[in-house]
JSON list of C-alpha atoms in Angstrom, two decimals:
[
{"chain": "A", "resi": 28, "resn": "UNK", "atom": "CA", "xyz": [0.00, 0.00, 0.00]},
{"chain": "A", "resi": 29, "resn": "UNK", "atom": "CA", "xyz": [1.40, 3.27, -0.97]},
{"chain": "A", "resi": 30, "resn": "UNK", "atom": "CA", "xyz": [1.28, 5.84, 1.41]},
{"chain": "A", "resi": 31, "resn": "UNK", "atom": "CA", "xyz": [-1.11, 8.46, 1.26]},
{"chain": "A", "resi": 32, "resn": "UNK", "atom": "CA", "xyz": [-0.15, 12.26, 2.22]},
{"chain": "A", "resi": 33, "resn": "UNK", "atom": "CA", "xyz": [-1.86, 15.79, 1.46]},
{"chain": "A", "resi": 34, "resn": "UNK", "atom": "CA", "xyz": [2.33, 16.92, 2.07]},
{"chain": "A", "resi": 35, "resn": "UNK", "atom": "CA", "xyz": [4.72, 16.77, -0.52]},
{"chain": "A", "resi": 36, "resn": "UNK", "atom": "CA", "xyz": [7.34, 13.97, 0.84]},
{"chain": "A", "resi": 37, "resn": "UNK", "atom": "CA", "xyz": [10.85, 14.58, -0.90]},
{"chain": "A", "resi": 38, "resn": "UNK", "atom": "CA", "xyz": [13.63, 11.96, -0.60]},
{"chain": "A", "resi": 39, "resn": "UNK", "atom": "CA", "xyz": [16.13, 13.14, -3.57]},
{"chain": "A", "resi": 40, "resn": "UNK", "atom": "CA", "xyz": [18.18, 10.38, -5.00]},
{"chain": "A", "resi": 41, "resn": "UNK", "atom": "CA", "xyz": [21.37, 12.45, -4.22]},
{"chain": "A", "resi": 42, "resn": "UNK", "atom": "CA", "xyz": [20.85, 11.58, -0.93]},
{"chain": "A", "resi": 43, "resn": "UNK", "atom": "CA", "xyz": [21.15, 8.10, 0.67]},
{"chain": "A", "resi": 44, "resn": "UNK", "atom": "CA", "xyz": [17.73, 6.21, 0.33]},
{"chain": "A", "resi": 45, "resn": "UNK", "atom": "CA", "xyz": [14.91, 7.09, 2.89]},
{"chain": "A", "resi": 46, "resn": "UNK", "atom": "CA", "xyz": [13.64, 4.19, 4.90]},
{"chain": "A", "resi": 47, "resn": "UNK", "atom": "CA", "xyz": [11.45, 4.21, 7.37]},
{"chain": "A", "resi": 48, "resn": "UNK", "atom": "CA", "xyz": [11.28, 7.96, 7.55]},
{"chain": "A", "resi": 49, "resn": "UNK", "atom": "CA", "xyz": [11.36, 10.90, 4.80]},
{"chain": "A", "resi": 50, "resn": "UNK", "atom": "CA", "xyz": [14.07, 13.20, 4.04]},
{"chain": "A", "resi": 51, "resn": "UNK", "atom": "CA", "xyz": [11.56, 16.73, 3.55]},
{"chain": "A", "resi": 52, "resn": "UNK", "atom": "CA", "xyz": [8.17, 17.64, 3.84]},
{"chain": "A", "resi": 53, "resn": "UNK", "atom": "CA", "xyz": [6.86, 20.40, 2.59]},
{"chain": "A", "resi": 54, "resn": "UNK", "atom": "CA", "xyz": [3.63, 20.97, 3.77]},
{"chain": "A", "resi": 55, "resn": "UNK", "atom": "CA", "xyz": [0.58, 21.83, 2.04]},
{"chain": "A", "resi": 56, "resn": "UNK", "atom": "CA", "xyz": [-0.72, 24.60, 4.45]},
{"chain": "A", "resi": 57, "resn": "UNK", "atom": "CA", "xyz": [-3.03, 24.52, 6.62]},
{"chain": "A", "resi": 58, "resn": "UNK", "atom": "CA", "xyz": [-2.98, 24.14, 10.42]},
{"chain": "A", "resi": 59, "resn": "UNK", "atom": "CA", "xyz": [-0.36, 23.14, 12.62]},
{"chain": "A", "resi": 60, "resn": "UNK", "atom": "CA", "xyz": [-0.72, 20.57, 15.57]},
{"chain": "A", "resi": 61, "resn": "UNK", "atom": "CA", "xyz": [2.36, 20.35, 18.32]},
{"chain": "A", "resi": 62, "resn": "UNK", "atom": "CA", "xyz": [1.80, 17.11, 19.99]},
{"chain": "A", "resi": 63, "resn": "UNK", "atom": "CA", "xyz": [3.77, 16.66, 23.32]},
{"chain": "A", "resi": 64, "resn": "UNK", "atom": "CA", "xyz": [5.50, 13.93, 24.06]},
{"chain": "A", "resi": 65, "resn": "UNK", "atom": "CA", "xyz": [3.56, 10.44, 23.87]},
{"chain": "A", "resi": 66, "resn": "UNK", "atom": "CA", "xyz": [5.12, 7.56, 25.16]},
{"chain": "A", "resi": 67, "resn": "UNK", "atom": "CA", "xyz": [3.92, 4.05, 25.94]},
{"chain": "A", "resi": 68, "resn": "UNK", "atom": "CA", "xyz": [1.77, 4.87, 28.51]},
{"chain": "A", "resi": 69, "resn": "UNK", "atom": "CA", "xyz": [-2.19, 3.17, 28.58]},
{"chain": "A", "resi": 70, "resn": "UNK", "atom": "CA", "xyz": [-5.19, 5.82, 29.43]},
{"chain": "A", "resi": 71, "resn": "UNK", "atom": "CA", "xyz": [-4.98, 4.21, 32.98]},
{"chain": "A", "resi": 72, "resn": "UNK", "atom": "CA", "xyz": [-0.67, 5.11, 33.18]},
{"chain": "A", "resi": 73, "resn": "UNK", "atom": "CA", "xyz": [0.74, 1.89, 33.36]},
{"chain": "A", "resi": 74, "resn": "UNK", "atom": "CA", "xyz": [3.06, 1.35, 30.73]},
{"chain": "A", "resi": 75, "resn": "UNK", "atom": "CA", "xyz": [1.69, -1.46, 27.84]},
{"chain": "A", "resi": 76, "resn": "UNK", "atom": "CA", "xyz": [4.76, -3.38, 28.62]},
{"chain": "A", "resi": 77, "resn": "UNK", "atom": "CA", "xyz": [8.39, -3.87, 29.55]},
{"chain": "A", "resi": 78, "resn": "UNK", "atom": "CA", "xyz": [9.51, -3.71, 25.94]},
{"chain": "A", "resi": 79, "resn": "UNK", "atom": "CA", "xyz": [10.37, -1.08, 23.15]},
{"chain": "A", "resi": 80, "resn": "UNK", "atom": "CA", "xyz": [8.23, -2.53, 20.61]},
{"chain": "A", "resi": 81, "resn": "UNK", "atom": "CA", "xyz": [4.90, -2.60, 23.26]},
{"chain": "A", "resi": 82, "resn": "UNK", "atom": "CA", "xyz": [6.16, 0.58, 24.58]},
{"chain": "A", "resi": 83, "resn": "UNK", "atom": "CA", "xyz": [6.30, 1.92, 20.78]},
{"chain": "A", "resi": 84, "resn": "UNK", "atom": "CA", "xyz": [2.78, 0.32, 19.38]},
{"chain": "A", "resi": 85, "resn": "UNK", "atom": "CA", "xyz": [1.06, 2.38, 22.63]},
{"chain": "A", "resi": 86, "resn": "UNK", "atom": "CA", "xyz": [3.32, 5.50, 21.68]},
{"chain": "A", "resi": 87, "resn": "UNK", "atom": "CA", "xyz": [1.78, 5.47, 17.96]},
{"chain": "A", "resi": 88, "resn": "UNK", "atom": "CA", "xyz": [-1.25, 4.47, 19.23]},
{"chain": "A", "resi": 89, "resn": "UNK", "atom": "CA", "xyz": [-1.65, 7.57, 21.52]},
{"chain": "A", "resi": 90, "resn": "UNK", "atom": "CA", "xyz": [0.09, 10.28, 19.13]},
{"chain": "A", "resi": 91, "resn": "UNK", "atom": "CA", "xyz": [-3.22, 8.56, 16.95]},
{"chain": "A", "resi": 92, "resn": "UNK", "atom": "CA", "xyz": [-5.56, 9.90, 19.59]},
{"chain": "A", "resi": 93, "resn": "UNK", "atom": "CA", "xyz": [-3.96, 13.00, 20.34]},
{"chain": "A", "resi": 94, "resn": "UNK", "atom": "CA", "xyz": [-4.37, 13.84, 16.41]},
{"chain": "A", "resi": 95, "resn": "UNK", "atom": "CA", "xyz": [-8.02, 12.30, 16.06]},
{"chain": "A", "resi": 96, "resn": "UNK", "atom": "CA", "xyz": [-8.74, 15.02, 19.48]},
{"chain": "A", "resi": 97, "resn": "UNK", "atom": "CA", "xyz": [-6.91, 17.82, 17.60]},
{"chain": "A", "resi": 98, "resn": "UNK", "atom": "CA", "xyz": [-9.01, 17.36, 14.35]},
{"chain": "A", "resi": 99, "resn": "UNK", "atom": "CA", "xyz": [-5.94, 15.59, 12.43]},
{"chain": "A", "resi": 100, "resn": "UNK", "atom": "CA", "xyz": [-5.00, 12.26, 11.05]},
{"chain": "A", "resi": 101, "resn": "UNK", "atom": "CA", "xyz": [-1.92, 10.24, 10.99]},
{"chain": "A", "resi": 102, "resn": "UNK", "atom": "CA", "xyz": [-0.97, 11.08, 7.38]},
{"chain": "A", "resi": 103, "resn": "UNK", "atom": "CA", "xyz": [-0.96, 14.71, 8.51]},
{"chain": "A", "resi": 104, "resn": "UNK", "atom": "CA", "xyz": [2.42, 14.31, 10.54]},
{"chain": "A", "resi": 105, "resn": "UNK", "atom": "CA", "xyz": [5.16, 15.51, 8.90]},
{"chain": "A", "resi": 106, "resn": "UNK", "atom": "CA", "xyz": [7.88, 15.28, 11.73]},
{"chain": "A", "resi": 107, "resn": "UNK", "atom": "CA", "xyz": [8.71, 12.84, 14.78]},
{"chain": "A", "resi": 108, "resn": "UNK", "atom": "CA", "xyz": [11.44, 12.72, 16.89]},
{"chain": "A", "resi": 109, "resn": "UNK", "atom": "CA", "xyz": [11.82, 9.66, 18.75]},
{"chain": "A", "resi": 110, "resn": "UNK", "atom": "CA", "xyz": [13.86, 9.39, 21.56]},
{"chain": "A", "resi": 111, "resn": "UNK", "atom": "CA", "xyz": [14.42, 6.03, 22.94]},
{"chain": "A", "resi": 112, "resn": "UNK", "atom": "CA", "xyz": [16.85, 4.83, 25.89]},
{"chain": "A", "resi": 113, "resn": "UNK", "atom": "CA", "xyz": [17.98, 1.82, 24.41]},
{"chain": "A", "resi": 114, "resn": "UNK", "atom": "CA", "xyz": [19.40, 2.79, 21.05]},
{"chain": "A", "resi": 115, "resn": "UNK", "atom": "CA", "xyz": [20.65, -1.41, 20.12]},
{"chain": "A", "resi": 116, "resn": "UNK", "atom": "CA", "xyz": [17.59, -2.39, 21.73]},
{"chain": "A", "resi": 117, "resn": "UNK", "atom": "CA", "xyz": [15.60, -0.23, 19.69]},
{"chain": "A", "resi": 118, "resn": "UNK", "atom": "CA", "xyz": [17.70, -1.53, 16.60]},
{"chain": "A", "resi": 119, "resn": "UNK", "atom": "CA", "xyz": [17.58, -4.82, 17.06]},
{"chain": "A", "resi": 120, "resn": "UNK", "atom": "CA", "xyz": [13.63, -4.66, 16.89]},
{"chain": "A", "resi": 121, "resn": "UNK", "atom": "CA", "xyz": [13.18, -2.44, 13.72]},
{"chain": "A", "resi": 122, "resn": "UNK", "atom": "CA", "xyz": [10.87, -5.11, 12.33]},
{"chain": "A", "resi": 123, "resn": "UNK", "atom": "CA", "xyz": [8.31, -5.28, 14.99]},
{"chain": "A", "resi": 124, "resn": "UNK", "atom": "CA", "xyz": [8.48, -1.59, 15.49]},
{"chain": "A", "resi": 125, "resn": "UNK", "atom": "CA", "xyz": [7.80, -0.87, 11.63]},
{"chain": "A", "resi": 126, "resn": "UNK", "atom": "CA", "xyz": [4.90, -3.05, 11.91]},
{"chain": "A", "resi": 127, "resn": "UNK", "atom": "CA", "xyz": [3.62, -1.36, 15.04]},
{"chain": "A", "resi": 128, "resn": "UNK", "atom": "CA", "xyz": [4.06, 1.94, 13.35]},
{"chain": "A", "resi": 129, "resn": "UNK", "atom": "CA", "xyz": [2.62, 0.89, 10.06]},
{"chain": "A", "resi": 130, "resn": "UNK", "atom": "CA", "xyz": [-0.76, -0.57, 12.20]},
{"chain": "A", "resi": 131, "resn": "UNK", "atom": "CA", "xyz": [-1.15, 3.18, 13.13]},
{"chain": "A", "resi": 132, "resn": "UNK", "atom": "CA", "xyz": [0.60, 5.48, 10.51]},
{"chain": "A", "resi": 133, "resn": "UNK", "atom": "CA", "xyz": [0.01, 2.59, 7.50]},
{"chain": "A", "resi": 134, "resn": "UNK", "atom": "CA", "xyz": [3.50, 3.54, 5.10]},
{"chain": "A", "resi": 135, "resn": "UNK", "atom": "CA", "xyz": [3.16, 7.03, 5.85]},
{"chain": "A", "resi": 136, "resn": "UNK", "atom": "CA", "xyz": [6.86, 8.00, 6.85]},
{"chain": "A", "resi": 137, "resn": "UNK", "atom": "CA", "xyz": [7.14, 12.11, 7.70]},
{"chain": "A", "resi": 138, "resn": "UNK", "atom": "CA", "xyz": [10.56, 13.42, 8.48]},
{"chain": "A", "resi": 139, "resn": "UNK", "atom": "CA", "xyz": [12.00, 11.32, 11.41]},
{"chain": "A", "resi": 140, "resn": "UNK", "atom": "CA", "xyz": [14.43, 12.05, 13.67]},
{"chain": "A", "resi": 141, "resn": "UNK", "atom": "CA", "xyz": [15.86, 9.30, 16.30]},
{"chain": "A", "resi": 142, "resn": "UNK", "atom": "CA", "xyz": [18.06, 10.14, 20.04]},
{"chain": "A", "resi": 143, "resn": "UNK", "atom": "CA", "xyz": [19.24, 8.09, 22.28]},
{"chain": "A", "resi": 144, "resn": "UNK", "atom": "CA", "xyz": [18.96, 9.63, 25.63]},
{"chain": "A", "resi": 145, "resn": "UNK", "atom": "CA", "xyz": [20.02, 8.59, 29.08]},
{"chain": "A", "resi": 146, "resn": "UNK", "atom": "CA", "xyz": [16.28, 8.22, 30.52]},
{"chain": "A", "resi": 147, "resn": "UNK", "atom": "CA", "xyz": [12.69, 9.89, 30.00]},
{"chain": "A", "resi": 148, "resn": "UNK", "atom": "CA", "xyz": [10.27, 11.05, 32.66]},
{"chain": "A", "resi": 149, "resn": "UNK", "atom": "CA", "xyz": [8.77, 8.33, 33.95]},
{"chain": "A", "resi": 150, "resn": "UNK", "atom": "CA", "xyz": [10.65, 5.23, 35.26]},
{"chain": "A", "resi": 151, "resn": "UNK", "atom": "CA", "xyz": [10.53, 2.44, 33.12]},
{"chain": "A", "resi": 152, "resn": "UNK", "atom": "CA", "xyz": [9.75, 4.45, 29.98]},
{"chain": "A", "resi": 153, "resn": "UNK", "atom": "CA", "xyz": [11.93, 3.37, 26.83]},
{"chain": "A", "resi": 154, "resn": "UNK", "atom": "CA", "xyz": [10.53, 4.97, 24.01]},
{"chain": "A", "resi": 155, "resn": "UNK", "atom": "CA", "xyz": [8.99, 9.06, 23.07]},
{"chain": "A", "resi": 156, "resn": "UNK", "atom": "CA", "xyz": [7.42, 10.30, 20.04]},
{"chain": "A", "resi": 157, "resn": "UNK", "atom": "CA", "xyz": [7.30, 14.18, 20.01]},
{"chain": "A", "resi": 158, "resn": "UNK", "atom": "CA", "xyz": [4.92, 14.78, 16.74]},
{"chain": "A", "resi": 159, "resn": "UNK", "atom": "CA", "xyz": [4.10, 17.95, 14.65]},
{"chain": "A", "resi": 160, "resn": "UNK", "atom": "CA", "xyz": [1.41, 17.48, 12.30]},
{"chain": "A", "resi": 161, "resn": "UNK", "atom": "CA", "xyz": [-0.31, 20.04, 9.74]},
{"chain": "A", "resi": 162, "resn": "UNK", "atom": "CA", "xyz": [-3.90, 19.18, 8.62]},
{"chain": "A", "resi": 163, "resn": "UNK", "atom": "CA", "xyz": [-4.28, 20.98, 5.38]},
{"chain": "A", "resi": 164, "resn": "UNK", "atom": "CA", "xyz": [-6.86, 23.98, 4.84]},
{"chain": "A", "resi": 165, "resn": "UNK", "atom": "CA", "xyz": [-9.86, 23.06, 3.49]},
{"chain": "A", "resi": 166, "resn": "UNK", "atom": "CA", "xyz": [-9.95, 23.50, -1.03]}
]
């Protein structure tokens, strides 16, 4: 399935190849969303597991909420900086976390940006997706 954006995505060939995230987007217009930071925390606060790739599925799955409350969609992000604590860990599941993003963003990849950091808020937290988004004005 081909991925679906109202943004111009640009990943120019003189660059190395863009997997899993985009080199540009240029945005359409329209209005912008800042989403905090969403990490893999239920409704309830407990985290959905002790794992990166639960931790990243309930991340995706709450930036997904966060843009359904703000009036957006997931094909209206066009950046996402993820910021993980576990930077092999996180590398060493890059197929499970692909799937868990595509169940949320389908093959929709904005401009990505990935830091490893020494720890995030909340104990036990491995993994933080800080979104912007720009749903396009209406033609």
């Amino acid at each position: 399935m081909k991925a679906s954006s109202p943004h111009r995505i640009l990943n120019p060939h003189t660059l190395p190849p863009a997997r899993g995230f985009s080199h540009a987007v240029v945005t359409s217009g329209g209005r912008t969303i800042y989403l905090g930071g969403q990490s893999g925390h239920r409704a309830d606060g407990t985290l959905a597991g002790p794992g990166v790739v639960e931790q990243m599925n309930q991340a995706c799955a709450n930036v997904a909420e966060a843009l359904l409350a703000a009036g957006g969609r997931p094909e209206h992000v066009v950046s996402v900086l993820i910021f993980v604590t576990d930077l092999m860990g996180y590398r060493a599941a890059l197929q499970p976390i692909g799937e868990a993003w595509q169940k949320h963003f389908g093959k929709h990849y904005p401009a990505v940006s990935l830091f490893e950091v020494r720890s995030l808020y909340e104990p036990g937290a491995l993994v933080e997706l800080v979104c912007t988004a720009v749903v396009p004005s209406p033609t």
